[in-house]
mmCIF file with all atom_site columns, C-alpha atoms in Angstrom:
data_model
loop_
_atom_site.group_PDB
_atom_site.id
_atom_site.type_symbol
_atom_site.label_atom_id
_atom_site.label_alt_id
_atom_site.label_comp_id
_atom_site.label_asym_id
_atom_site.label_entity_id
_atom_site.label_seq_id
_atom_site.pdbx_PDB_ins_code
_atom_site.Cartn_x
_atom_site.Cartn_y
_atom_site.Cartn_z
_atom_site.occupancy
_atom_site.B_iso_or_equiv
_atom_site.pdbx_formal_charge
_atom_site.auth_seq_id
_atom_site.auth_comp_id
_atom_site.auth_asym_id
_atom_site.auth_atom_id
_atom_site.pdbx_PDB_model_num
ATOM 1   C CA . GLU A 1 1   ? -0.015  0.052  -0.058  1.00 73.00 ? 1   GLU A CA 1
ATOM 2   C CA . PRO A 1 2   ? 1.507   3.356  -1.059  1.00 76.00 ? 2   PRO A CA 1
ATOM 3   C CA . GLU A 1 3   ? 1.887   5.881  1.585   1.00 89.00 ? 3   GLU A CA 1
ATOM 4   C CA . VAL A 1 4   ? 2.211   9.541  2.209   1.00 94.00 ? 4   VAL A CA 1
ATOM 5   C CA . THR A 1 5   ? 4.954   10.334 4.998   1.00 95.00 ? 5   THR A CA 1
ATOM 6   C CA . GLN A 1 6   ? 5.007   13.516 7.057   1.00 96.00 ? 6   GLN A CA 1
ATOM 7   C CA . THR A 1 7   ? 7.887   14.675 9.306   1.00 96.00 ? 7   THR A CA 1
ATOM 8   C CA . PRO A 1 8   ? 7.984   15.645 12.189  1.00 96.00 ? 8   PRO A CA 1
ATOM 9   C CA . SER A 1 9   ? 5.059   14.003 13.785  1.00 95.00 ? 9   SER A CA 1
ATOM 10  C CA . HIS A 1 10  ? 5.059   16.473 16.807  1.00 96.00 ? 10  HIS A CA 1
ATOM 11  C CA . GLN A 1 11  ? 6.774   19.851 16.822  1.00 97.00 ? 11  GLN A CA 1
ATOM 12  C CA . VAL A 1 12  ? 6.576   22.497 19.748  1.00 98.00 ? 12  VAL A CA 1
ATOM 13  C CA . THR A 1 13  ? 7.632   26.033 18.564  1.00 97.00 ? 13  THR A CA 1
ATOM 14  C CA . GLN A 1 14  ? 7.586   29.390 20.297  1.00 97.00 ? 14  GLN A CA 1
ATOM 15  C CA . MET A 1 15  ? 5.313   32.039 18.808  1.00 97.00 ? 15  MET A CA 1
ATOM 16  C CA . GLY A 1 16  ? 7.006   34.197 16.100  1.00 97.00 ? 16  GLY A CA 1
ATOM 17  C CA . GLN A 1 17  ? 9.246   31.115 15.075  1.00 97.00 ? 17  GLN A CA 1
ATOM 18  C CA . GLU A 1 18  ? 9.212   29.834 11.547  1.00 98.00 ? 18  GLU A CA 1
ATOM 19  C CA . VAL A 1 19  ? 8.174   26.274 10.888  1.00 98.00 ? 19  VAL A CA 1
ATOM 20  C CA . ILE A 1 20  ? 8.903   23.961 8.025   1.00 97.00 ? 20  ILE A CA 1
ATOM 21  C CA . LEU A 1 21  ? 6.543   20.705 7.939   1.00 98.00 ? 21  LEU A CA 1
ATOM 22  C CA . ARG A 1 22  ? 7.880   18.201 5.538   1.00 96.00 ? 22  ARG A CA 1
ATOM 23  C CA . CYS A 1 23  ? 5.912   15.697 3.366   1.00 96.00 ? 23  CYS A CA 1
ATOM 24  C CA . VAL A 1 24  ? 6.953   12.939 0.873   1.00 95.00 ? 24  VAL A CA 1
ATOM 25  C CA . PRO A 1 25  ? 4.217   12.434 -1.298  1.00 92.00 ? 25  PRO A CA 1
ATOM 26  C CA . ILE A 1 26  ? 3.538   9.051  -3.410  1.00 90.00 ? 26  ILE A CA 1
ATOM 27  C CA . SER A 1 27  ? 6.133   9.063  -6.260  1.00 83.00 ? 27  SER A CA 1
ATOM 28  C CA . ASN A 1 28  ? 4.006   9.247  -9.384  1.00 83.00 ? 28  ASN A CA 1
ATOM 29  C CA . HIS A 1 29  ? 1.254   11.108 -8.019  1.00 86.00 ? 29  HIS A CA 1
ATOM 30  C CA . LEU A 1 30  ? 0.505   14.762 -9.675  1.00 85.00 ? 30  LEU A CA 1
ATOM 31  C CA . TYR A 1 31  ? -1.551  16.682 -7.084  1.00 91.00 ? 31  TYR A CA 1
ATOM 32  C CA . PHE A 1 32  ? -0.375  17.591 -3.774  1.00 94.00 ? 32  PHE A CA 1
ATOM 33  C CA . TYR A 1 33  ? -2.291  19.307 -0.756  1.00 96.00 ? 33  TYR A CA 1
ATOM 34  C CA . TRP A 1 34  ? -1.770  20.393 3.060   1.00 97.00 ? 34  TRP A CA 1
ATOM 35  C CA . TYR A 1 35  ? -5.020  20.356 5.102   1.00 97.00 ? 35  TYR A CA 1
ATOM 36  C CA . ARG A 1 36  ? -5.113  21.393 8.873   1.00 97.00 ? 36  ARG A CA 1
ATOM 37  C CA . GLN A 1 37  ? -7.426  20.446 11.800  1.00 95.00 ? 37  GLN A CA 1
ATOM 38  C CA . ILE A 1 38  ? -7.483  22.475 14.723  1.00 95.00 ? 38  ILE A CA 1
ATOM 39  C CA . LEU A 1 39  ? -8.451  20.488 18.036  1.00 91.00 ? 39  LEU A CA 1
ATOM 40  C CA . GLY A 1 40  ? -11.964 19.593 17.728  1.00 88.00 ? 40  GLY A CA 1
ATOM 41  C CA . GLN A 1 41  ? -12.849 21.327 14.444  1.00 92.00 ? 41  GLN A CA 1
ATOM 42  C CA . LYS A 1 42  ? -13.237 20.464 10.916  1.00 93.00 ? 42  LYS A CA 1
ATOM 43  C CA . VAL A 1 43  ? -10.495 19.447 8.627   1.00 95.00 ? 43  VAL A CA 1
ATOM 44  C CA . GLU A 1 44  ? -9.870  22.441 6.422   1.00 95.00 ? 44  GLU A CA 1
ATOM 45  C CA . PHE A 1 45  ? -8.185  22.858 3.119   1.00 94.00 ? 45  PHE A CA 1
ATOM 46  C CA . LEU A 1 46  ? -5.007  25.176 2.933   1.00 96.00 ? 46  LEU A CA 1
ATOM 47  C CA . VAL A 1 47  ? -3.751  24.701 -0.331  1.00 96.00 ? 47  VAL A CA 1
ATOM 48  C CA . SER A 1 48  ? -3.332  22.523 -3.593  1.00 94.00 ? 48  SER A CA 1
ATOM 49  C CA . PHE A 1 49  ? -0.203  22.088 -5.705  1.00 92.00 ? 49  PHE A CA 1
ATOM 50  C CA . TYR A 1 50  ? -0.033  20.951 -9.148  1.00 90.00 ? 50  TYR A CA 1
ATOM 51  C CA . ASN A 1 51  ? 2.725   21.147 -11.542 1.00 85.00 ? 51  ASN A CA 1
ATOM 52  C CA . ASN A 1 52  ? 5.112   22.990 -9.468  1.00 86.00 ? 52  ASN A CA 1
ATOM 53  C CA . GLU A 1 53  ? 2.847   25.860 -8.610  1.00 91.00 ? 53  GLU A CA 1
ATOM 54  C CA . ILE A 1 54  ? -0.317  26.462 -6.344  1.00 93.00 ? 54  ILE A CA 1
ATOM 55  C CA . SER A 1 55  ? -3.414  25.546 -7.966  1.00 91.00 ? 55  SER A CA 1
ATOM 56  C CA . GLU A 1 56  ? -5.710  26.849 -5.280  1.00 91.00 ? 56  GLU A CA 1
ATOM 57  C CA . LYS A 1 57  ? -5.559  28.174 -1.912  1.00 93.00 ? 57  LYS A CA 1
ATOM 58  C CA . SER A 1 58  ? -7.872  29.150 0.890   1.00 92.00 ? 58  SER A CA 1
ATOM 59  C CA . GLU A 1 59  ? -8.108  32.269 2.687   1.00 92.00 ? 59  GLU A CA 1
ATOM 60  C CA . ILE A 1 60  ? -6.338  30.788 5.681   1.00 93.00 ? 60  ILE A CA 1
ATOM 61  C CA . PHE A 1 61  ? -3.182  30.336 3.549   1.00 95.00 ? 61  PHE A CA 1
ATOM 62  C CA . ASP A 1 62  ? -2.350  33.910 3.962   1.00 93.00 ? 62  ASP A CA 1
ATOM 63  C CA . ASP A 1 63  ? 1.329   35.412 3.063   1.00 94.00 ? 63  ASP A CA 1
ATOM 64  C CA . GLN A 1 64  ? 2.612   33.729 6.244   1.00 96.00 ? 64  GLN A CA 1
ATOM 65  C CA . PHE A 1 65  ? 2.394   30.298 4.486   1.00 97.00 ? 65  PHE A CA 1
ATOM 66  C CA . SER A 1 66  ? 4.358   29.253 1.777   1.00 97.00 ? 66  SER A CA 1
ATOM 67  C CA . VAL A 1 67  ? 4.772   25.670 -0.002  1.00 96.00 ? 67  VAL A CA 1
ATOM 68  C CA . GLU A 1 68  ? 7.722   24.378 -1.940  1.00 93.00 ? 68  GLU A CA 1
ATOM 69  C CA . ARG A 1 69  ? 8.681   21.173 -3.798  1.00 89.00 ? 69  ARG A CA 1
ATOM 70  C CA . PRO A 1 70  ? 12.357  21.791 -3.511  1.00 81.00 ? 70  PRO A CA 1
ATOM 71  C CA . ASP A 1 71  ? 13.792  18.530 -4.872  1.00 82.00 ? 71  ASP A CA 1
ATOM 72  C CA . GLY A 1 72  ? 11.132  16.698 -6.894  1.00 76.00 ? 72  GLY A CA 1
ATOM 73  C CA . SER A 1 73  ? 10.190  14.294 -3.843  1.00 83.00 ? 73  SER A CA 1
ATOM 74  C CA . ASN A 1 74  ? 9.681   16.360 -0.484  1.00 91.00 ? 74  ASN A CA 1
ATOM 75  C CA . PHE A 1 75  ? 6.910   18.834 -0.395  1.00 94.00 ? 75  PHE A CA 1
ATOM 76  C CA . THR A 1 76  ? 7.105   21.490 2.451   1.00 96.00 ? 76  THR A CA 1
ATOM 77  C CA . LEU A 1 77  ? 4.952   23.691 4.288   1.00 97.00 ? 77  LEU A CA 1
ATOM 78  C CA . LYS A 1 78  ? 6.396   26.678 5.786   1.00 97.00 ? 78  LYS A CA 1
ATOM 79  C CA . ILE A 1 79  ? 5.050   28.985 8.307   1.00 97.00 ? 79  ILE A CA 1
ATOM 80  C CA . ARG A 1 80  ? 7.089   32.222 8.701   1.00 96.00 ? 80  ARG A CA 1
ATOM 81  C CA . SER A 1 81  ? 6.124   33.464 12.004  1.00 95.00 ? 81  SER A CA 1
ATOM 82  C CA . THR A 1 82  ? 3.948   31.259 13.870  1.00 97.00 ? 82  THR A CA 1
ATOM 83  C CA . LYS A 1 83  ? 0.882   32.328 15.895  1.00 96.00 ? 83  LYS A CA 1
ATOM 84  C CA . LEU A 1 84  ? -0.834  30.663 18.659  1.00 97.00 ? 84  LEU A CA 1
ATOM 85  C CA . GLU A 1 85  ? -3.925  30.031 16.511  1.00 96.00 ? 85  GLU A CA 1
ATOM 86  C CA . ASP A 1 86  ? -1.494  27.835 14.185  1.00 97.00 ? 86  ASP A CA 1
ATOM 87  C CA . SER A 1 87  ? -1.647  25.220 16.547  1.00 98.00 ? 87  SER A CA 1
ATOM 88  C CA . ALA A 1 88  ? -3.082  22.389 14.771  1.00 97.00 ? 88  ALA A CA 1
ATOM 89  C CA . MET A 1 89  ? -2.500  18.912 13.144  1.00 96.00 ? 89  MET A CA 1
ATOM 90  C CA . TYR A 1 90  ? -1.415  19.571 9.531   1.00 97.00 ? 90  TYR A CA 1
ATOM 91  C CA . PHE A 1 91  ? -2.089  16.802 7.031   1.00 97.00 ? 91  PHE A CA 1
ATOM 92  C CA . CYS A 1 92  ? -0.388  16.262 3.704   1.00 97.00 ? 92  CYS A CA 1
ATOM 93  C CA . ALA A 1 93  ? -1.958  14.448 0.868   1.00 95.00 ? 93  ALA A CA 1
ATOM 94  C CA . SER A 1 94  ? -1.356  13.593 -2.743  1.00 92.00 ? 94  SER A CA 1
ATOM 95  C CA . LEU A 1 95  ? -3.686  12.604 -5.458  1.00 89.00 ? 95  LEU A CA 1
ATOM 96  C CA . GLN A 1 96  ? -3.668  10.438 -8.572  1.00 84.00 ? 96  GLN A CA 1
ATOM 97  C CA . GLY A 1 97  ? -6.846  10.060 -10.643 1.00 81.00 ? 97  GLY A CA 1
ATOM 98  C CA . ASN A 1 98  ? -9.632  9.724  -7.948  1.00 80.00 ? 98  ASN A CA 1
ATOM 99  C CA . THR A 1 99  ? -7.601  8.259  -5.129  1.00 85.00 ? 99  THR A CA 1
ATOM 100 C CA . ILE A 1 100 ? -6.246  10.444 -2.613  1.00 89.00 ? 100 ILE A CA 1
ATOM 101 C CA . TYR A 1 101 ? -4.023  9.451  0.143   1.00 92.00 ? 101 TYR A CA 1
ATOM 102 C CA . PHE A 1 102 ? -3.307  11.432 3.467   1.00 93.00 ? 102 PHE A CA 1
ATOM 103 C CA . GLY A 1 103 ? -0.325  11.334 5.502   1.00 94.00 ? 103 GLY A CA 1
ATOM 104 C CA . GLU A 1 104 ? -0.421  10.689 9.402   1.00 93.00 ? 104 GLU A CA 1
ATOM 105 C CA . GLY A 1 105 ? -0.215  14.293 10.034  1.00 95.00 ? 105 GLY A CA 1
ATOM 106 C CA . SER A 1 106 ? 2.110   16.875 11.968  1.00 97.00 ? 106 SER A CA 1
ATOM 107 C CA . TRP A 1 107 ? 1.105   17.997 15.237  1.00 96.00 ? 107 TRP A CA 1
ATOM 108 C CA . LEU A 1 108 ? 2.067   21.694 15.706  1.00 98.00 ? 108 LEU A CA 1
ATOM 109 C CA . THR A 1 109 ? 1.790   23.283 19.073  1.00 98.00 ? 109 THR A CA 1
ATOM 110 C CA . VAL A 1 110 ? 2.945   26.930 19.148  1.00 98.00 ? 110 VAL A CA 1
ATOM 111 C CA . VAL A 1 111 ? 3.466   28.214 22.786  1.00 97.00 ? 111 VAL A CA 1
ATOM 112 C CA . LYS B 2 1   ? -19.744 28.835 -0.010  1.00 85.00 ? 1   LYS B CA 1
ATOM 113 C CA . GLN B 2 2   ? -20.326 25.070 0.421   1.00 90.00 ? 2   GLN B CA 1
ATOM 114 C CA . GLU B 2 3   ? -21.061 23.819 3.927   1.00 93.00 ? 3   GLU B CA 1
ATOM 115 C CA . VAL B 2 4   ? -20.876 20.120 4.725   1.00 96.00 ? 4   VAL B CA 1
ATOM 116 C CA . THR B 2 5   ? -22.925 18.939 7.935   1.00 96.00 ? 5   THR B CA 1
ATOM 117 C CA . GLN B 2 6   ? -22.875 15.507 9.486   1.00 97.00 ? 6   GLN B CA 1
ATOM 118 C CA . ILE B 2 7   ? -25.498 14.028 11.922  1.00 94.00 ? 7   ILE B CA 1
ATOM 119 C CA . PRO B 2 8   ? -25.269 12.988 14.454  1.00 93.00 ? 8   PRO B CA 1
ATOM 120 C CA . ALA B 2 9   ? -22.022 14.476 15.960  1.00 95.00 ? 9   ALA B CA 1
ATOM 121 C CA . ALA B 2 10  ? -21.625 11.487 18.020  1.00 96.00 ? 10  ALA B CA 1
ATOM 122 C CA . LEU B 2 11  ? -23.038 7.987  18.331  1.00 95.00 ? 11  LEU B CA 1
ATOM 123 C CA . SER B 2 12  ? -22.645 5.020  20.796  1.00 97.00 ? 12  SER B CA 1
ATOM 124 C CA . VAL B 2 13  ? -24.085 1.688  19.770  1.00 96.00 ? 13  VAL B CA 1
ATOM 125 C CA . PRO B 2 14  ? -23.676 -1.913 20.833  1.00 97.00 ? 14  PRO B CA 1
ATOM 126 C CA . GLU B 2 15  ? -21.745 -4.308 18.789  1.00 97.00 ? 15  GLU B CA 1
ATOM 127 C CA . GLY B 2 16  ? -24.029 -5.959 16.014  1.00 97.00 ? 16  GLY B CA 1
ATOM 128 C CA . GLU B 2 17  ? -26.263 -3.013 15.171  1.00 96.00 ? 17  GLU B CA 1
ATOM 129 C CA . ASN B 2 18  ? -26.720 -1.557 11.847  1.00 97.00 ? 18  ASN B CA 1
ATOM 130 C CA . LEU B 2 19  ? -26.233 2.343  11.578  1.00 95.00 ? 19  LEU B CA 1
ATOM 131 C CA . VAL B 2 20  ? -26.701 5.135  9.318   1.00 96.00 ? 20  VAL B CA 1
ATOM 132 C CA . LEU B 2 21  ? -24.592 8.388  9.359   1.00 97.00 ? 21  LEU B CA 1
ATOM 133 C CA . ASN B 2 22  ? -25.953 11.437 7.734   1.00 97.00 ? 22  ASN B CA 1
ATOM 134 C CA . CYS B 2 23  ? -24.145 14.012 5.599   1.00 97.00 ? 23  CYS B CA 1
ATOM 135 C CA . SER B 2 24  ? -25.501 17.095 3.978   1.00 97.00 ? 24  SER B CA 1
ATOM 136 C CA . PHE B 2 25  ? -23.939 19.807 1.744   1.00 96.00 ? 25  PHE B CA 1
ATOM 137 C CA . THR B 2 26  ? -25.421 23.214 0.713   1.00 94.00 ? 26  THR B CA 1
ATOM 138 C CA . ASP B 2 27  ? -24.161 23.314 -2.925  1.00 89.00 ? 27  ASP B CA 1
ATOM 139 C CA . SER B 2 28  ? -25.255 20.550 -4.947  1.00 86.00 ? 28  SER B CA 1
ATOM 140 C CA . ALA B 2 29  ? -22.821 21.383 -7.897  1.00 87.00 ? 29  ALA B CA 1
ATOM 141 C CA . ILE B 2 30  ? -20.257 18.848 -6.392  1.00 86.00 ? 30  ILE B CA 1
ATOM 142 C CA . TYR B 2 31  ? -17.605 16.862 -8.449  1.00 84.00 ? 31  TYR B CA 1
ATOM 143 C CA . ASN B 2 32  ? -17.517 13.948 -5.957  1.00 91.00 ? 32  ASN B CA 1
ATOM 144 C CA . LEU B 2 33  ? -18.253 12.745 -2.618  1.00 94.00 ? 33  LEU B CA 1
ATOM 145 C CA . GLN B 2 34  ? -16.102 10.714 -0.477  1.00 95.00 ? 34  GLN B CA 1
ATOM 146 C CA . TRP B 2 35  ? -16.268 9.109  3.208   1.00 97.00 ? 35  TRP B CA 1
ATOM 147 C CA . PHE B 2 36  ? -13.231 8.688  5.437   1.00 96.00 ? 36  PHE B CA 1
ATOM 148 C CA . ARG B 2 37  ? -12.202 7.508  8.681   1.00 96.00 ? 37  ARG B CA 1
ATOM 149 C CA . GLN B 2 38  ? -10.110 8.909  11.181  1.00 94.00 ? 38  GLN B CA 1
ATOM 150 C CA . ASP B 2 39  ? -8.600  7.117  14.044  1.00 92.00 ? 39  ASP B CA 1
ATOM 151 C CA . PRO B 2 40  ? -7.453  9.556  17.142  1.00 87.00 ? 40  PRO B CA 1
ATOM 152 C CA . GLY B 2 41  ? -4.078  11.062 16.472  1.00 81.00 ? 41  GLY B CA 1
ATOM 153 C CA . LYS B 2 42  ? -3.998  9.361  13.186  1.00 84.00 ? 42  LYS B CA 1
ATOM 154 C CA . GLY B 2 43  ? -4.475  10.479 9.377   1.00 86.00 ? 43  GLY B CA 1
ATOM 155 C CA . LEU B 2 44  ? -7.656  9.885  7.125   1.00 92.00 ? 44  LEU B CA 1
ATOM 156 C CA . THR B 2 45  ? -8.399  6.756  5.466   1.00 92.00 ? 45  THR B CA 1
ATOM 157 C CA . SER B 2 46  ? -10.466 7.091  2.264   1.00 92.00 ? 46  SER B CA 1
ATOM 158 C CA . LEU B 2 47  ? -13.576 4.373  2.807   1.00 95.00 ? 47  LEU B CA 1
ATOM 159 C CA . LEU B 2 48  ? -16.067 5.029  -0.239  1.00 95.00 ? 48  LEU B CA 1
ATOM 160 C CA . LEU B 2 49  ? -15.663 7.345  -3.231  1.00 93.00 ? 49  LEU B CA 1
ATOM 161 C CA . ILE B 2 50  ? -18.983 8.362  -4.894  1.00 93.00 ? 50  ILE B CA 1
ATOM 162 C CA . GLN B 2 51  ? -18.567 9.973  -8.386  1.00 90.00 ? 51  GLN B CA 1
ATOM 163 C CA . SER B 2 52  ? -21.140 12.729 -9.176  1.00 87.00 ? 52  SER B CA 1
ATOM 164 C CA . SER B 2 53  ? -22.958 10.439 -11.526 1.00 89.00 ? 53  SER B CA 1
ATOM 165 C CA . GLN B 2 54  ? -23.243 7.351  -9.250  1.00 91.00 ? 54  GLN B CA 1
ATOM 166 C CA . ARG B 2 55  ? -25.815 6.975  -6.771  1.00 93.00 ? 55  ARG B CA 1
ATOM 167 C CA . GLU B 2 56  ? -24.124 4.543  -4.397  1.00 95.00 ? 56  GLU B CA 1
ATOM 168 C CA . GLN B 2 57  ? -20.995 2.565  -3.646  1.00 95.00 ? 57  GLN B CA 1
ATOM 169 C CA . THR B 2 58  ? -20.495 -0.514 -1.543  1.00 96.00 ? 58  THR B CA 1
ATOM 170 C CA . SER B 2 59  ? -17.456 -1.877 0.157   1.00 95.00 ? 59  SER B CA 1
ATOM 171 C CA . GLY B 2 60  ? -17.792 -4.936 2.409   1.00 96.00 ? 60  GLY B CA 1
ATOM 172 C CA . ARG B 2 61  ? -20.243 -3.815 5.330   1.00 97.00 ? 61  ARG B CA 1
ATOM 173 C CA . LEU B 2 62  ? -20.256 -0.283 4.134   1.00 97.00 ? 62  LEU B CA 1
ATOM 174 C CA . ASN B 2 63  ? -22.774 1.242  1.937   1.00 97.00 ? 63  ASN B CA 1
ATOM 175 C CA . ALA B 2 64  ? -22.559 4.927  0.719   1.00 97.00 ? 64  ALA B CA 1
ATOM 176 C CA . SER B 2 65  ? -25.536 6.737  -1.110  1.00 96.00 ? 65  SER B CA 1
ATOM 177 C CA . LEU B 2 66  ? -25.610 10.293 -2.686  1.00 96.00 ? 66  LEU B CA 1
ATOM 178 C CA . ASP B 2 67  ? -28.613 12.306 -3.646  1.00 95.00 ? 67  ASP B CA 1
ATOM 179 C CA . LYS B 2 68  ? -27.179 15.430 -5.205  1.00 92.00 ? 68  LYS B CA 1
ATOM 180 C CA . SER B 2 69  ? -30.411 17.062 -5.942  1.00 91.00 ? 69  SER B CA 1
ATOM 181 C CA . SER B 2 70  ? -31.312 17.294 -2.154  1.00 94.00 ? 70  SER B CA 1
ATOM 182 C CA . GLY B 2 71  ? -27.639 17.522 -1.094  1.00 94.00 ? 71  GLY B CA 1
ATOM 183 C CA . ARG B 2 72  ? -27.490 14.377 0.857   1.00 96.00 ? 72  ARG B CA 1
ATOM 184 C CA . SER B 2 73  ? -25.405 11.328 1.437   1.00 97.00 ? 73  SER B CA 1
ATOM 185 C CA . THR B 2 74  ? -25.787 8.461  3.984   1.00 97.00 ? 74  THR B CA 1
ATOM 186 C CA . LEU B 2 75  ? -23.205 6.135  5.118   1.00 97.00 ? 75  LEU B CA 1
ATOM 187 C CA . TYR B 2 76  ? -24.479 2.604  6.103   1.00 97.00 ? 76  TYR B CA 1
ATOM 188 C CA . ILE B 2 77  ? -22.752 0.551  8.303   1.00 97.00 ? 77  ILE B CA 1
ATOM 189 C CA . ALA B 2 78  ? -24.083 -3.114 8.920   1.00 97.00 ? 78  ALA B CA 1
ATOM 190 C CA . ALA B 2 79  ? -23.326 -5.197 11.643  1.00 97.00 ? 79  ALA B CA 1
ATOM 191 C CA . SER B 2 80  ? -21.336 -2.796 13.505  1.00 97.00 ? 80  SER B CA 1
ATOM 192 C CA . GLN B 2 81  ? -18.059 -4.067 15.384  1.00 97.00 ? 81  GLN B CA 1
ATOM 193 C CA . PRO B 2 82  ? -15.848 -2.463 18.157  1.00 97.00 ? 82  PRO B CA 1
ATOM 194 C CA . GLY B 2 83  ? -13.257 -1.851 15.506  1.00 96.00 ? 83  GLY B CA 1
ATOM 195 C CA . ASP B 2 84  ? -15.371 0.506  13.669  1.00 97.00 ? 84  ASP B CA 1
ATOM 196 C CA . SER B 2 85  ? -14.999 2.920  16.390  1.00 97.00 ? 85  SER B CA 1
ATOM 197 C CA . ALA B 2 86  ? -13.579 6.058  15.094  1.00 97.00 ? 86  ALA B CA 1
ATOM 198 C CA . THR B 2 87  ? -14.732 9.179  13.566  1.00 96.00 ? 87  THR B CA 1
ATOM 199 C CA . TYR B 2 88  ? -16.359 9.290  10.041  1.00 98.00 ? 88  TYR B CA 1
ATOM 200 C CA . LEU B 2 89  ? -15.799 12.173 7.955   1.00 97.00 ? 89  LEU B CA 1
ATOM 201 C CA . CYS B 2 90  ? -17.851 13.079 4.896   1.00 97.00 ? 90  CYS B CA 1
ATOM 202 C CA . ALA B 2 91  ? -16.242 15.312 2.145   1.00 96.00 ? 91  ALA B CA 1
ATOM 203 C CA . VAL B 2 92  ? -17.147 16.770 -1.078  1.00 95.00 ? 92  VAL B CA 1
ATOM 204 C CA . TRP B 2 93  ? -14.905 17.296 -4.151  1.00 91.00 ? 93  TRP B CA 1
ATOM 205 C CA . GLU B 2 94  ? -15.865 20.793 -4.893  1.00 84.00 ? 94  GLU B CA 1
ATOM 206 C CA . VAL B 2 95  ? -13.711 20.998 -8.023  1.00 76.00 ? 95  VAL B CA 1
ATOM 207 C CA . ALA B 2 96  ? -11.305 18.050 -9.082  1.00 66.00 ? 96  ALA B CA 1
ATOM 208 C CA . ASP B 2 97  ? -8.780  19.221 -6.538  1.00 74.00 ? 97  ASP B CA 1
ATOM 209 C CA . LYS B 2 98  ? -10.473 20.557 -3.623  1.00 86.00 ? 98  LYS B CA 1
ATOM 210 C CA . LEU B 2 99  ? -12.028 18.619 -0.612  1.00 91.00 ? 99  LEU B CA 1
ATOM 211 C CA . ILE B 2 100 ? -14.363 20.260 1.554   1.00 94.00 ? 100 ILE B CA 1
ATOM 212 C CA . PHE B 2 101 ? -14.857 18.289 4.883   1.00 96.00 ? 101 PHE B CA 1
ATOM 213 C CA . GLY B 2 102 ? -17.862 17.934 7.038   1.00 96.00 ? 102 GLY B CA 1
ATOM 214 C CA . THR B 2 103 ? -18.066 18.317 10.737  1.00 90.00 ? 103 THR B CA 1
ATOM 215 C CA . GLY B 2 104 ? -17.451 14.524 11.439  1.00 95.00 ? 104 GLY B CA 1
ATOM 216 C CA . THR B 2 105 ? -19.570 11.682 13.263  1.00 97.00 ? 105 THR B CA 1
ATOM 217 C CA . ARG B 2 106 ? -17.719 10.214 16.262  1.00 96.00 ? 106 ARG B CA 1
ATOM 218 C CA . LEU B 2 107 ? -18.899 6.533  16.668  1.00 97.00 ? 107 LEU B CA 1
ATOM 219 C CA . GLN B 2 108 ? -18.239 4.266  19.585  1.00 97.00 ? 108 GLN B CA 1
ATOM 220 C CA . VAL B 2 109 ? -19.340 0.569  19.122  1.00 97.00 ? 109 VAL B CA 1
ATOM 221 C CA . PHE B 2 110 ? -19.272 -1.226 22.362  1.00 96.00 ? 110 PHE B CA 1
ATOM 222 C CA . PRO B 2 111 ? -18.846 -5.089 22.936  1.00 95.00 ? 111 PRO B CA 1
#
């Protein structure tokens, strides 16, 4: 069974610090995503990425957020200056055809 | 703006019961609809995908139906087992590459 892997599984950071969450999507997939889930709330769409550029982004994905696919395998989400409200589980996903696979998530705690 | 709602928010049943989880969405112009399972602290596992032209999909003890015109989907779980205990998420594909998630139904099946 193919899988999407995410690192770190859990990160605690000080407010105002930069954070990079890493994902290795499934190798032959073309669409990549980041979603987040604040504790007790819905899973929310952040951004989709196709053909090395952002395909769509939500209103949550402001200038503090950026995504990159630096080396053709990793897919990263950067938060430049974290806020307390950025504390959430961040899920990476990749899609091929009709099949989407989610990673196990990176739990970010901002203190 | 698409809103996806799930009822009930939580459900506790004895093992062996058949049960129905409900999902409603406000904009019927969806691409596809998908049901996921989420175990605590884990990622999302796809259960069933219903394409917009389909009325239902079945996998083992699971059956999902879709009525686009009324903005509803149901997930039927037959002969529930303790291992079915999890949160079940309904999500609509708003366009080909963006998922909008529902609020979730937390299911507990006790022996």
